[in-house]
Amino acid sequence: MKDAPQQSGKRHILADLWVQLWQAAIVGAFALAVLNGWAPPEHLPWTRLDLDRPVGVTTAAKIADLELPYRTTDRSRIDAETDRCMQALRDAGVEVERAADIDDGGFCVIQGAVRLTGGALTPLRPEGLVMRCPLAIRYVIWERQTLRPAAEEILGSPVAGVEAGSYACRRVNGSTNPSERPSEHASGNALDIPAIVLQDGRRITVADDWGPIRSDSRAARLEREASGQLPPLFGPPVADATAPEGRFLRRIRSEACSVFGTVLGPEYNSAHRDHLHLDGSHTPLCS
């Protein structure tokens, strides 16, 4: 009989715990419903990736979810993940086709290769560029959320095409030093963009239209060091180019940093004086 009060107490504790769990579940469900109705979908991890939406706090994670494991030998997984990635492009009105994967030996391998062939996107030139599918996703988001609006707002013309290069079997900066790491181009995970062509016939080039590099940029510092000059002790950096073409190029470079992993341009070093480098690496670098 002495155990009866103890058993009754345990039952009360379990009952209270059960009620609390139900209350927590109800509150959690209510909070999710409110959040789902209030927060934009690009900020919610359980919503699908929508290439027409602005870049949100979960966009990078959703793109990363489409990435293949490094050098996987699971052919069924390569095909399944690439099909899923291509479907995200097709849902956005982009025409895409599967390309033959590339294996040129060593680190020069593209798995899950695709080509963007048309539809609702600014075409890449030359046609038929091969790249990894998640890089194609990044490109479409960038050209919709940044490139098109910037061209019309700053230059007053829609974009007709983007001149670009993608796959190249090489190390960073074209180095022949085996200690240097492979370029993202060697895995089809990077685009080099030297020029943007507008519908009014203008061709905006990084080499000719970027304007002066800032005196506080990495590129300027490297050039001063190479020439033996000391950096200035006082004075503001050179302002961004005031010409519309320069402002346009700076905007599409800076806003690319929210979509791509590494973004490099003329302010980084002389090797990038004539193009923008955009890649899907996991190295956050914007310069």
PDB file of C-alpha atoms in Angstrom:
ATOM      1  CA  MET A   1       0.000   0.000   0.000  1.00  0.00           C
ATOM      2  CA  LYS A   2       2.939   2.332   0.582  1.00  0.00           C
ATOM      3  CA  ASP A   3       3.775   2.164  -3.129  1.00  0.00           C
ATOM      4  CA  ALA A   4       0.361   3.484  -4.183  1.00  0.00           C
ATOM      5  CA  PRO A   5       1.109   7.198  -3.510  1.00  0.00           C
ATOM      6  CA  GLN A   6       4.441   6.865  -5.330  1.00  0.00           C
ATOM      7  CA  GLN A   7       2.808   5.263  -8.373  1.00  0.00           C
ATOM      8  CA  SER A   8       0.101   7.925  -8.359  1.00  0.00           C
ATOM      9  CA  GLY A   9       2.786  10.631  -8.249  1.00  0.00           C
ATOM     10  CA  LYS A  10       4.610   9.077 -11.184  1.00  0.00           C
ATOM     11  CA  ARG A  11       1.378   8.957 -13.155  1.00  0.00           C
ATOM     12  CA  HIS A  12       0.778  12.653 -12.443  1.00  0.00           C
ATOM     13  CA  ILE A  13       4.326  13.515 -13.573  1.00  0.00           C
ATOM     14  CA  LEU A  14       3.914  11.538 -16.792  1.00  0.00           C
ATOM     15  CA  ALA A  15       0.539  13.122 -17.419  1.00  0.00           C
ATOM     16  CA  ASP A  16       1.960  16.622 -16.867  1.00  0.00           C
ATOM     17  CA  LEU A  17       4.882  15.846 -19.175  1.00  0.00           C
ATOM     18  CA  TRP A  18       2.516  14.586 -21.861  1.00  0.00           C
ATOM     19  CA  VAL A  19       0.405  17.754 -21.617  1.00  0.00           C
ATOM     20  CA  GLN A  20       3.514  19.913 -21.838  1.00  0.00           C
ATOM     21  CA  LEU A  21       4.699  18.053 -24.929  1.00  0.00           C
ATOM     22  CA  TRP A  22       1.336  18.539 -26.593  1.00  0.00           C
ATOM     23  CA  GLN A  23       1.354  22.224 -25.682  1.00  0.00           C
ATOM     24  CA  ALA A  24       4.877  22.614 -27.101  1.00  0.00           C
ATOM     25  CA  ALA A  25       3.816  20.838 -30.297  1.00  0.00           C
ATOM     26  CA  ILE A  26       0.771  23.095 -30.684  1.00  0.00           C
ATOM     27  CA  VAL A  27       2.819  26.243 -30.034  1.00  0.00           C
ATOM     28  CA  GLY A  28       5.514  25.038 -32.452  1.00  0.00           C
ATOM     29  CA  ALA A  29       2.984  24.284 -35.171  1.00  0.00           C
ATOM     30  CA  PHE A  30       1.377  27.689 -34.660  1.00  0.00           C
ATOM     31  CA  ALA A  31       4.781  29.417 -34.831  1.00  0.00           C
ATOM     32  CA  LEU A  32       5.655  27.556 -38.048  1.00  0.00           C
ATOM     33  CA  ALA A  33       2.329  28.496 -39.580  1.00  0.00           C
ATOM     34  CA  VAL A  34       2.855  32.162 -38.697  1.00  0.00           C
ATOM     35  CA  LEU A  35       6.437  32.071 -39.962  1.00  0.00           C
ATOM     36  CA  ASN A  36       5.393  30.327 -43.167  1.00  0.00           C
ATOM     37  CA  GLY A  37       2.794  32.990 -43.842  1.00  0.00           C
ATOM     38  CA  TRP A  38       4.962  35.944 -42.858  1.00  0.00           C
ATOM     39  CA  ALA A  39       8.557  35.210 -43.894  1.00  0.00           C
ATOM     40  CA  PRO A  40       9.516  35.248 -47.598  1.00  0.00           C
ATOM     41  CA  PRO A  41      10.074  31.708 -48.921  1.00  0.00           C
ATOM     42  CA  GLU A  42      13.744  32.393 -49.742  1.00  0.00           C
ATOM     43  CA  HIS A  43      14.380  32.638 -45.996  1.00  0.00           C
ATOM     44  CA  LEU A  44      12.645  29.359 -45.097  1.00  0.00           C
ATOM     45  CA  PRO A  45      14.627  26.114 -45.296  1.00  0.00           C
ATOM     46  CA  TRP A  46      11.610  23.900 -46.025  1.00  0.00           C
ATOM     47  CA  THR A  47      10.512  25.762 -49.164  1.00  0.00           C
ATOM     48  CA  ARG A  48      11.773  24.826 -52.628  1.00  0.00           C
ATOM     49  CA  LEU A  49      14.504  26.756 -54.404  1.00  0.00           C
ATOM     50  CA  ASP A  50      12.805  29.380 -56.590  1.00  0.00           C
ATOM     51  CA  LEU A  51      15.156  31.038 -59.092  1.00  0.00           C
ATOM     52  CA  ASP A  52      12.793  33.993 -59.471  1.00  0.00           C
ATOM     53  CA  ARG A  53      12.989  34.924 -55.800  1.00  0.00           C
ATOM     54  CA  PRO A  54      15.625  37.256 -54.335  1.00  0.00           C
ATOM     55  CA  VAL A  55      18.622  35.671 -52.642  1.00  0.00           C
ATOM     56  CA  GLY A  56      17.676  34.774 -49.075  1.00  0.00           C
ATOM     57  CA  VAL A  57      19.353  33.384 -45.987  1.00  0.00           C
ATOM     58  CA  THR A  58      18.676  29.789 -47.072  1.00  0.00           C
ATOM     59  CA  THR A  59      19.435  30.161 -50.796  1.00  0.00           C
ATOM     60  CA  ALA A  60      23.057  29.068 -50.459  1.00  0.00           C
ATOM     61  CA  ALA A  61      22.060  25.976 -48.469  1.00  0.00           C
ATOM     62  CA  LYS A  62      19.449  25.021 -51.069  1.00  0.00           C
ATOM     63  CA  ILE A  63      22.010  25.279 -53.859  1.00  0.00           C
ATOM     64  CA  ALA A  64      24.526  23.309 -51.795  1.00  0.00           C
ATOM     65  CA  ASP A  65      21.922  20.575 -51.428  1.00  0.00           C
ATOM     66  CA  LEU A  66      22.174  20.065 -55.200  1.00  0.00           C
ATOM     67  CA  GLU A  67      25.946  19.582 -55.128  1.00  0.00           C
ATOM     68  CA  LEU A  68      27.437  16.158 -55.760  1.00  0.00           C
ATOM     69  CA  PRO A  69      29.944  14.628 -53.339  1.00  0.00           C
ATOM     70  CA  TYR A  70      33.511  15.175 -54.489  1.00  0.00           C
ATOM     71  CA  ARG A  71      34.527  12.585 -57.078  1.00  0.00           C
ATOM     72  CA  THR A  72      31.706  10.182 -56.300  1.00  0.00           C
ATOM     73  CA  THR A  73      31.696   6.879 -58.163  1.00  0.00           C
ATOM     74  CA  ASP A  74      27.989   6.359 -57.573  1.00  0.00           C
ATOM     75  CA  ARG A  75      26.637   6.786 -61.101  1.00  0.00           C
ATOM     76  CA  SER A  76      23.021   6.473 -60.013  1.00  0.00           C
ATOM     77  CA  ARG A  77      23.490   9.310 -57.520  1.00  0.00           C
ATOM     78  CA  ILE A  78      25.193  11.501 -60.139  1.00  0.00           C
ATOM     79  CA  ASP A  79      22.255  11.016 -62.484  1.00  0.00           C
ATOM     80  CA  ALA A  80      19.599  11.450 -59.798  1.00  0.00           C
ATOM     81  CA  GLU A  81      21.081  14.630 -58.297  1.00  0.00           C
ATOM     82  CA  THR A  82      21.749  16.151 -61.714  1.00  0.00           C
ATOM     83  CA  ASP A  83      18.178  15.405 -62.825  1.00  0.00           C
ATOM     84  CA  ARG A  84      16.904  17.113 -59.665  1.00  0.00           C
ATOM     85  CA  CYS A  85      19.081  20.149 -60.351  1.00  0.00           C
ATOM     86  CA  MET A  86      17.978  20.303 -63.998  1.00  0.00           C
ATOM     87  CA  GLN A  87      14.354  20.146 -62.915  1.00  0.00           C
ATOM     88  CA  ALA A  88      14.870  23.263 -60.772  1.00  0.00           C
ATOM     89  CA  LEU A  89      16.099  25.038 -63.911  1.00  0.00           C
ATOM     90  CA  ARG A  90      13.189  23.786 -66.000  1.00  0.00           C
ATOM     91  CA  ASP A  91      10.707  24.872 -63.323  1.00  0.00           C
ATOM     92  CA  ALA A  92      12.137  28.363 -63.825  1.00  0.00           C
ATOM     93  CA  GLY A  93      11.560  28.248 -67.587  1.00  0.00           C
ATOM     94  CA  VAL A  94      15.181  27.525 -68.493  1.00  0.00           C
ATOM     95  CA  GLU A  95      16.009  25.031 -71.233  1.00  0.00           C
ATOM     96  CA  VAL A  96      18.839  22.759 -70.153  1.00  0.00           C
ATOM     97  CA  GLU A  97      20.293  19.519 -71.434  1.00  0.00           C
ATOM     98  CA  ARG A  98      22.562  16.894 -69.939  1.00  0.00           C
ATOM     99  CA  ALA A  99      26.097  17.019 -71.318  1.00  0.00           C
ATOM    100  CA  ALA A 100      28.637  14.233 -71.331  1.00  0.00           C
ATOM    101  CA  ASP A 101      30.702  14.248 -68.168  1.00  0.00           C
ATOM    102  CA  ILE A 102      34.379  15.087 -68.684  1.00  0.00           C
ATOM    103  CA  ASP A 103      37.397  13.197 -67.391  1.00  0.00           C
ATOM    104  CA  ASP A 104      40.667  14.521 -68.771  1.00  0.00           C
ATOM    105  CA  GLY A 105      42.687  12.833 -66.053  1.00  0.00           C
ATOM    106  CA  GLY A 106      43.994  14.081 -62.740  1.00  0.00           C
ATOM    107  CA  PHE A 107      41.914  16.896 -61.285  1.00  0.00           C
ATOM    108  CA  CYS A 108      40.237  17.780 -64.599  1.00  0.00           C
ATOM    109  CA  VAL A 109      36.845  16.152 -64.106  1.00  0.00           C
ATOM    110  CA  ILE A 110      33.268  17.414 -64.458  1.00  0.00           C
ATOM    111  CA  GLN A 111      30.494  15.306 -62.960  1.00  0.00           C
ATOM    112  CA  GLY A 112      26.857  16.189 -63.513  1.00  0.00           C
ATOM    113  CA  ALA A 113      27.657  18.336 -66.557  1.00  0.00           C
ATOM    114  CA  VAL A 114      24.934  20.375 -68.269  1.00  0.00           C
ATOM    115  CA  ARG A 115      24.429  22.978 -70.998  1.00  0.00           C
ATOM    116  CA  LEU A 116      22.013  25.903 -70.871  1.00  0.00           C
ATOM    117  CA  THR A 117      20.328  25.895 -74.262  1.00  0.00           C
ATOM    118  CA  GLY A 118      17.637  28.576 -74.117  1.00  0.00           C
ATOM    119  CA  GLY A 119      14.418  29.604 -72.493  1.00  0.00           C
ATOM    120  CA  ALA A 120      14.020  32.389 -69.976  1.00  0.00           C
ATOM    121  CA  LEU A 121      17.638  33.410 -69.489  1.00  0.00           C
ATOM    122  CA  THR A 122      20.323  35.681 -70.878  1.00  0.00           C
ATOM    123  CA  PRO A 123      22.294  33.428 -73.239  1.00  0.00           C
ATOM    124  CA  LEU A 124      25.930  32.636 -72.642  1.00  0.00           C
ATOM    125  CA  ARG A 125      28.308  33.103 -75.551  1.00  0.00           C
ATOM    126  CA  PRO A 126      29.683  30.997 -77.098  1.00  0.00           C
ATOM    127  CA  GLU A 127      26.792  28.546 -77.046  1.00  0.00           C
ATOM    128  CA  GLY A 128      27.248  25.099 -75.594  1.00  0.00           C
ATOM    129  CA  LEU A 129      29.373  25.950 -72.551  1.00  0.00           C
ATOM    130  CA  VAL A 130      29.611  22.928 -70.274  1.00  0.00           C
ATOM    131  CA  MET A 131      29.435  23.368 -66.507  1.00  0.00           C
ATOM    132  CA  ARG A 132      28.281  21.659 -63.354  1.00  0.00           C
ATOM    133  CA  CYS A 133      24.555  21.987 -62.833  1.00  0.00           C
ATOM    134  CA  PRO A 134      24.660  23.934 -59.527  1.00  0.00           C
ATOM    135  CA  LEU A 135      26.868  26.539 -61.241  1.00  0.00           C
ATOM    136  CA  ALA A 136      24.155  26.908 -63.876  1.00  0.00           C
ATOM    137  CA  ILE A 137      21.661  27.491 -61.045  1.00  0.00           C
ATOM    138  CA  ARG A 138      23.903  30.231 -59.634  1.00  0.00           C
ATOM    139  CA  TYR A 139      24.246  31.858 -63.045  1.00  0.00           C
ATOM    140  CA  VAL A 140      20.487  31.987 -63.628  1.00  0.00           C
ATOM    141  CA  ILE A 141      19.831  33.499 -60.186  1.00  0.00           C
ATOM    142  CA  TRP A 142      22.539  36.114 -60.767  1.00  0.00           C
ATOM    143  CA  GLU A 143      21.395  37.061 -64.261  1.00  0.00           C
ATOM    144  CA  ARG A 144      17.790  37.419 -63.098  1.00  0.00           C
ATOM    145  CA  GLN A 145      18.329  39.127 -59.753  1.00  0.00           C
ATOM    146  CA  THR A 146      21.338  41.289 -60.654  1.00  0.00           C
ATOM    147  CA  LEU A 147      22.431  41.395 -64.292  1.00  0.00           C
ATOM    148  CA  ARG A 148      19.127  42.244 -65.966  1.00  0.00           C
ATOM    149  CA  PRO A 149      17.995  44.893 -63.436  1.00  0.00           C
ATOM    150  CA  ALA A 150      21.440  46.536 -63.333  1.00  0.00           C
ATOM    151  CA  ALA A 151      21.676  46.799 -67.115  1.00  0.00           C
ATOM    152  CA  GLU A 152      18.276  48.441 -67.471  1.00  0.00           C
ATOM    153  CA  GLU A 153      18.627  50.724 -64.434  1.00  0.00           C
ATOM    154  CA  ILE A 154      22.189  51.921 -65.077  1.00  0.00           C
ATOM    155  CA  LEU A 155      22.705  51.504 -68.828  1.00  0.00           C
ATOM    156  CA  GLY A 156      19.136  51.822 -70.070  1.00  0.00           C
ATOM    157  CA  SER A 157      19.167  48.680 -72.201  1.00  0.00           C
ATOM    158  CA  PRO A 158      18.270  45.009 -71.737  1.00  0.00           C
ATOM    159  CA  VAL A 159      21.068  42.457 -71.911  1.00  0.00           C
ATOM    160  CA  ALA A 160      21.467  40.442 -75.111  1.00  0.00           C
ATOM    161  CA  GLY A 161      24.247  38.077 -74.091  1.00  0.00           C
ATOM    162  CA  VAL A 162      27.046  37.273 -71.679  1.00  0.00           C
ATOM    163  CA  GLU A 163      30.453  36.375 -73.075  1.00  0.00           C
ATOM    164  CA  ALA A 164      31.980  33.693 -70.888  1.00  0.00           C
ATOM    165  CA  GLY A 165      34.396  30.809 -70.539  1.00  0.00           C
ATOM    166  CA  SER A 166      33.889  27.815 -68.284  1.00  0.00           C
ATOM    167  CA  TYR A 167      35.819  24.518 -68.368  1.00  0.00           C
ATOM    168  CA  ALA A 168      39.611  24.680 -68.558  1.00  0.00           C
ATOM    169  CA  CYS A 169      41.971  21.928 -67.414  1.00  0.00           C
ATOM    170  CA  ARG A 170      44.422  24.030 -65.401  1.00  0.00           C
ATOM    171  CA  ARG A 171      45.585  25.185 -62.001  1.00  0.00           C
ATOM    172  CA  VAL A 172      44.830  28.603 -60.501  1.00  0.00           C
ATOM    173  CA  ASN A 173      46.077  31.508 -62.600  1.00  0.00           C
ATOM    174  CA  GLY A 174      47.311  29.025 -65.214  1.00  0.00           C
ATOM    175  CA  SER A 175      50.207  27.987 -62.977  1.00  0.00           C
ATOM    176  CA  THR A 176      52.348  24.987 -63.944  1.00  0.00           C
ATOM    177  CA  ASN A 177      53.517  24.566 -60.344  1.00  0.00           C
ATOM    178  CA  PRO A 178      52.180  21.210 -59.075  1.00  0.00           C
ATOM    179  CA  SER A 179      51.927  22.649 -55.576  1.00  0.00           C
ATOM    180  CA  GLU A 180      49.277  25.119 -56.719  1.00  0.00           C
ATOM    181  CA  ARG A 181      45.682  24.041 -56.251  1.00  0.00           C
ATOM    182  CA  PRO A 182      43.446  23.178 -59.213  1.00  0.00           C
ATOM    183  CA  SER A 183      41.315  25.937 -60.644  1.00  0.00           C
ATOM    184  CA  GLU A 184      37.548  25.687 -60.197  1.00  0.00           C
ATOM    185  CA  HIS A 185      37.455  25.830 -63.998  1.00  0.00           C
ATOM    186  CA  ALA A 186      39.002  22.348 -64.042  1.00  0.00           C
ATOM    187  CA  SER A 187      35.824  20.926 -62.523  1.00  0.00           C
ATOM    188  CA  GLY A 188      33.377  23.056 -64.510  1.00  0.00           C
ATOM    189  CA  ASN A 189      32.584  25.094 -61.432  1.00  0.00           C
ATOM    190  CA  ALA A 190      33.571  28.581 -62.616  1.00  0.00           C
ATOM    191  CA  LEU A 191      32.725  31.208 -65.212  1.00  0.00           C
ATOM    192  CA  ASP A 192      35.055  33.908 -66.514  1.00  0.00           C
ATOM    193  CA  ILE A 193      33.121  36.852 -67.927  1.00  0.00           C
ATOM    194  CA  PRO A 194      35.049  39.427 -69.988  1.00  0.00           C
ATOM    195  CA  ALA A 195      32.083  41.233 -71.567  1.00  0.00           C
ATOM    196  CA  ILE A 196      28.349  41.894 -71.498  1.00  0.00           C
ATOM    197  CA  VAL A 197      26.510  42.623 -74.768  1.00  0.00           C
ATOM    198  CA  LEU A 198      23.435  44.857 -74.668  1.00  0.00           C
ATOM    199  CA  GLN A 199      20.435  44.809 -76.973  1.00  0.00           C
ATOM    200  CA  ASP A 200      21.252  48.321 -78.177  1.00  0.00           C
ATOM    201  CA  GLY A 201      24.531  46.984 -79.594  1.00  0.00           C
ATOM    202  CA  ARG A 202      26.937  48.153 -76.892  1.00  0.00           C
ATOM    203  CA  ARG A 203      29.578  45.731 -75.647  1.00  0.00           C
ATOM    204  CA  ILE A 204      30.639  46.444 -72.071  1.00  0.00           C
ATOM    205  CA  THR A 205      34.068  44.981 -71.359  1.00  0.00           C
ATOM    206  CA  VAL A 206      35.800  44.622 -68.022  1.00  0.00           C
ATOM    207  CA  ALA A 207      39.144  45.523 -69.627  1.00  0.00           C
ATOM    208  CA  ASP A 208      37.953  48.846 -71.088  1.00  0.00           C
ATOM    209  CA  ASP A 209      35.016  49.911 -68.923  1.00  0.00           C
ATOM    210  CA  TRP A 210      35.893  49.023 -65.328  1.00  0.00           C
ATOM    211  CA  GLY A 211      37.688  52.324 -64.819  1.00  0.00           C
ATOM    212  CA  PRO A 212      40.413  53.071 -62.261  1.00  0.00           C
ATOM    213  CA  ILE A 213      41.025  50.513 -59.549  1.00  0.00           C
ATOM    214  CA  ARG A 214      40.778  51.756 -55.989  1.00  0.00           C
ATOM    215  CA  SER A 215      44.053  52.732 -54.379  1.00  0.00           C
ATOM    216  CA  ASP A 216      43.161  50.645 -51.315  1.00  0.00           C
ATOM    217  CA  SER A 217      42.414  47.510 -53.352  1.00  0.00           C
ATOM    218  CA  ARG A 218      44.477  44.346 -53.240  1.00  0.00           C
ATOM    219  CA  ALA A 219      45.473  44.810 -56.876  1.00  0.00           C
ATOM    220  CA  ALA A 220      46.804  48.313 -56.212  1.00  0.00           C
ATOM    221  CA  ARG A 221      48.778  47.100 -53.196  1.00  0.00           C
ATOM    222  CA  LEU A 222      50.349  44.273 -55.205  1.00  0.00           C
ATOM    223  CA  GLU A 223      51.333  46.692 -57.954  1.00  0.00           C
ATOM    224  CA  ARG A 224      52.911  49.090 -55.461  1.00  0.00           C
ATOM    225  CA  GLU A 225      54.850  46.257 -53.856  1.00  0.00           C
ATOM    226  CA  ALA A 226      56.063  45.031 -57.250  1.00  0.00           C
ATOM    227  CA  SER A 227      57.316  48.505 -58.184  1.00  0.00           C
ATOM    228  CA  GLY A 228      58.886  49.154 -54.791  1.00  0.00           C
ATOM    229  CA  GLN A 229      56.542  52.014 -53.956  1.00  0.00           C
ATOM    230  CA  LEU A 230      55.222  52.623 -50.466  1.00  0.00           C
ATOM    231  CA  PRO A 231      51.477  52.908 -49.942  1.00  0.00           C
ATOM    232  CA  PRO A 232      50.116  56.448 -49.382  1.00  0.00           C
ATOM    233  CA  LEU A 233      49.972  57.460 -45.744  1.00  0.00           C
ATOM    234  CA  PHE A 234      46.976  59.769 -46.052  1.00  0.00           C
ATOM    235  CA  GLY A 235      44.149  60.476 -48.426  1.00  0.00           C
ATOM    236  CA  PRO A 236      40.982  58.635 -49.445  1.00  0.00           C
ATOM    237  CA  PRO A 237      41.036  55.766 -51.922  1.00  0.00           C
ATOM    238  CA  VAL A 238      40.201  56.402 -55.549  1.00  0.00           C
ATOM    239  CA  ALA A 239      36.420  56.526 -55.786  1.00  0.00           C
ATOM    240  CA  ASP A 240      34.485  54.005 -57.818  1.00  0.00           C
ATOM    241  CA  ALA A 241      34.305  54.899 -61.490  1.00  0.00           C
ATOM    242  CA  THR A 242      31.580  57.432 -62.129  1.00  0.00           C
ATOM    243  CA  ALA A 243      30.946  56.306 -65.722  1.00  0.00           C
ATOM    244  CA  PRO A 244      27.746  54.239 -65.985  1.00  0.00           C
ATOM    245  CA  GLU A 245      29.656  51.291 -67.470  1.00  0.00           C
ATOM    246  CA  GLY A 246      31.996  51.171 -64.492  1.00  0.00           C
ATOM    247  CA  ARG A 247      29.148  51.423 -62.003  1.00  0.00           C
ATOM    248  CA  PHE A 248      27.320  48.656 -63.831  1.00  0.00           C
ATOM    249  CA  LEU A 249      30.324  46.310 -63.738  1.00  0.00           C
ATOM    250  CA  ARG A 250      30.957  47.010 -60.057  1.00  0.00           C
ATOM    251  CA  ARG A 251      27.351  46.312 -59.178  1.00  0.00           C
ATOM    252  CA  ILE A 252      27.142  42.986 -60.990  1.00  0.00           C
ATOM    253  CA  ARG A 253      30.451  41.983 -59.388  1.00  0.00           C
ATOM    254  CA  SER A 254      29.496  42.943 -55.828  1.00  0.00           C
ATOM    255  CA  GLU A 255      25.988  41.444 -55.957  1.00  0.00           C
ATOM    256  CA  ALA A 256      27.386  38.207 -57.387  1.00  0.00           C
ATOM    257  CA  CYS A 257      29.029  37.657 -54.004  1.00  0.00           C
ATOM    258  CA  SER A 258      25.688  36.666 -52.468  1.00  0.00           C
ATOM    259  CA  VAL A 259      25.223  33.872 -55.036  1.00  0.00           C
ATOM    260  CA  PHE A 260      28.699  32.570 -55.896  1.00  0.00           C
ATOM    261  CA  GLY A 261      31.435  31.338 -53.565  1.00  0.00           C
ATOM    262  CA  THR A 262      34.432  33.230 -54.919  1.00  0.00           C
ATOM    263  CA  VAL A 263      34.054  36.408 -56.988  1.00  0.00           C
ATOM    264  CA  LEU A 264      37.159  38.142 -58.355  1.00  0.00           C
ATOM    265  CA  GLY A 265      37.686  41.139 -60.600  1.00  0.00           C
ATOM    266  CA  PRO A 266      40.186  43.867 -61.451  1.00  0.00           C
ATOM    267  CA  GLU A 267      40.468  44.949 -57.813  1.00  0.00           C
ATOM    268  CA  TYR A 268      41.887  41.523 -56.883  1.00  0.00           C
ATOM    269  CA  ASN A 269      44.986  41.260 -59.084  1.00  0.00           C
ATOM    270  CA  SER A 270      46.296  41.910 -62.586  1.00  0.00           C
ATOM    271  CA  ALA A 271      45.326  38.395 -63.734  1.00  0.00           C
ATOM    272  CA  HIS A 272      41.681  39.456 -63.398  1.00  0.00           C
ATOM    273  CA  ARG A 273      42.059  42.916 -64.929  1.00  0.00           C
ATOM    274  CA  ASP A 274      40.034  41.912 -67.996  1.00  0.00           C
ATOM    275  CA  HIS A 275      37.289  39.663 -66.609  1.00  0.00           C
ATOM    276  CA  LEU A 276      35.079  38.721 -63.694  1.00  0.00           C
ATOM    277  CA  HIS A 277      35.634  35.305 -62.140  1.00  0.00           C
ATOM    278  CA  LEU A 278      32.524  33.701 -60.608  1.00  0.00           C
ATOM    279  CA  ASP A 279      32.674  30.231 -59.092  1.00  0.00           C
ATOM    280  CA  GLY A 280      30.685  27.882 -56.913  1.00  0.00           C
ATOM    281  CA  SER A 281      33.447  26.977 -54.482  1.00  0.00           C
ATOM    282  CA  HIS A 282      32.985  26.900 -50.721  1.00  0.00           C
ATOM    283  CA  THR A 283      35.621  29.615 -50.286  1.00  0.00           C
ATOM    284  CA  PRO A 284      33.857  32.914 -49.494  1.00  0.00           C
ATOM    285  CA  LEU A 285      35.985  35.555 -51.220  1.00  0.00           C
ATOM    286  CA  CYS A 286      34.678  38.743 -52.820  1.00  0.00           C
ATOM    287  CA  SER A 287      37.284  41.075 -54.259  1.00  0.00           C
TER     288      SER A 287
END
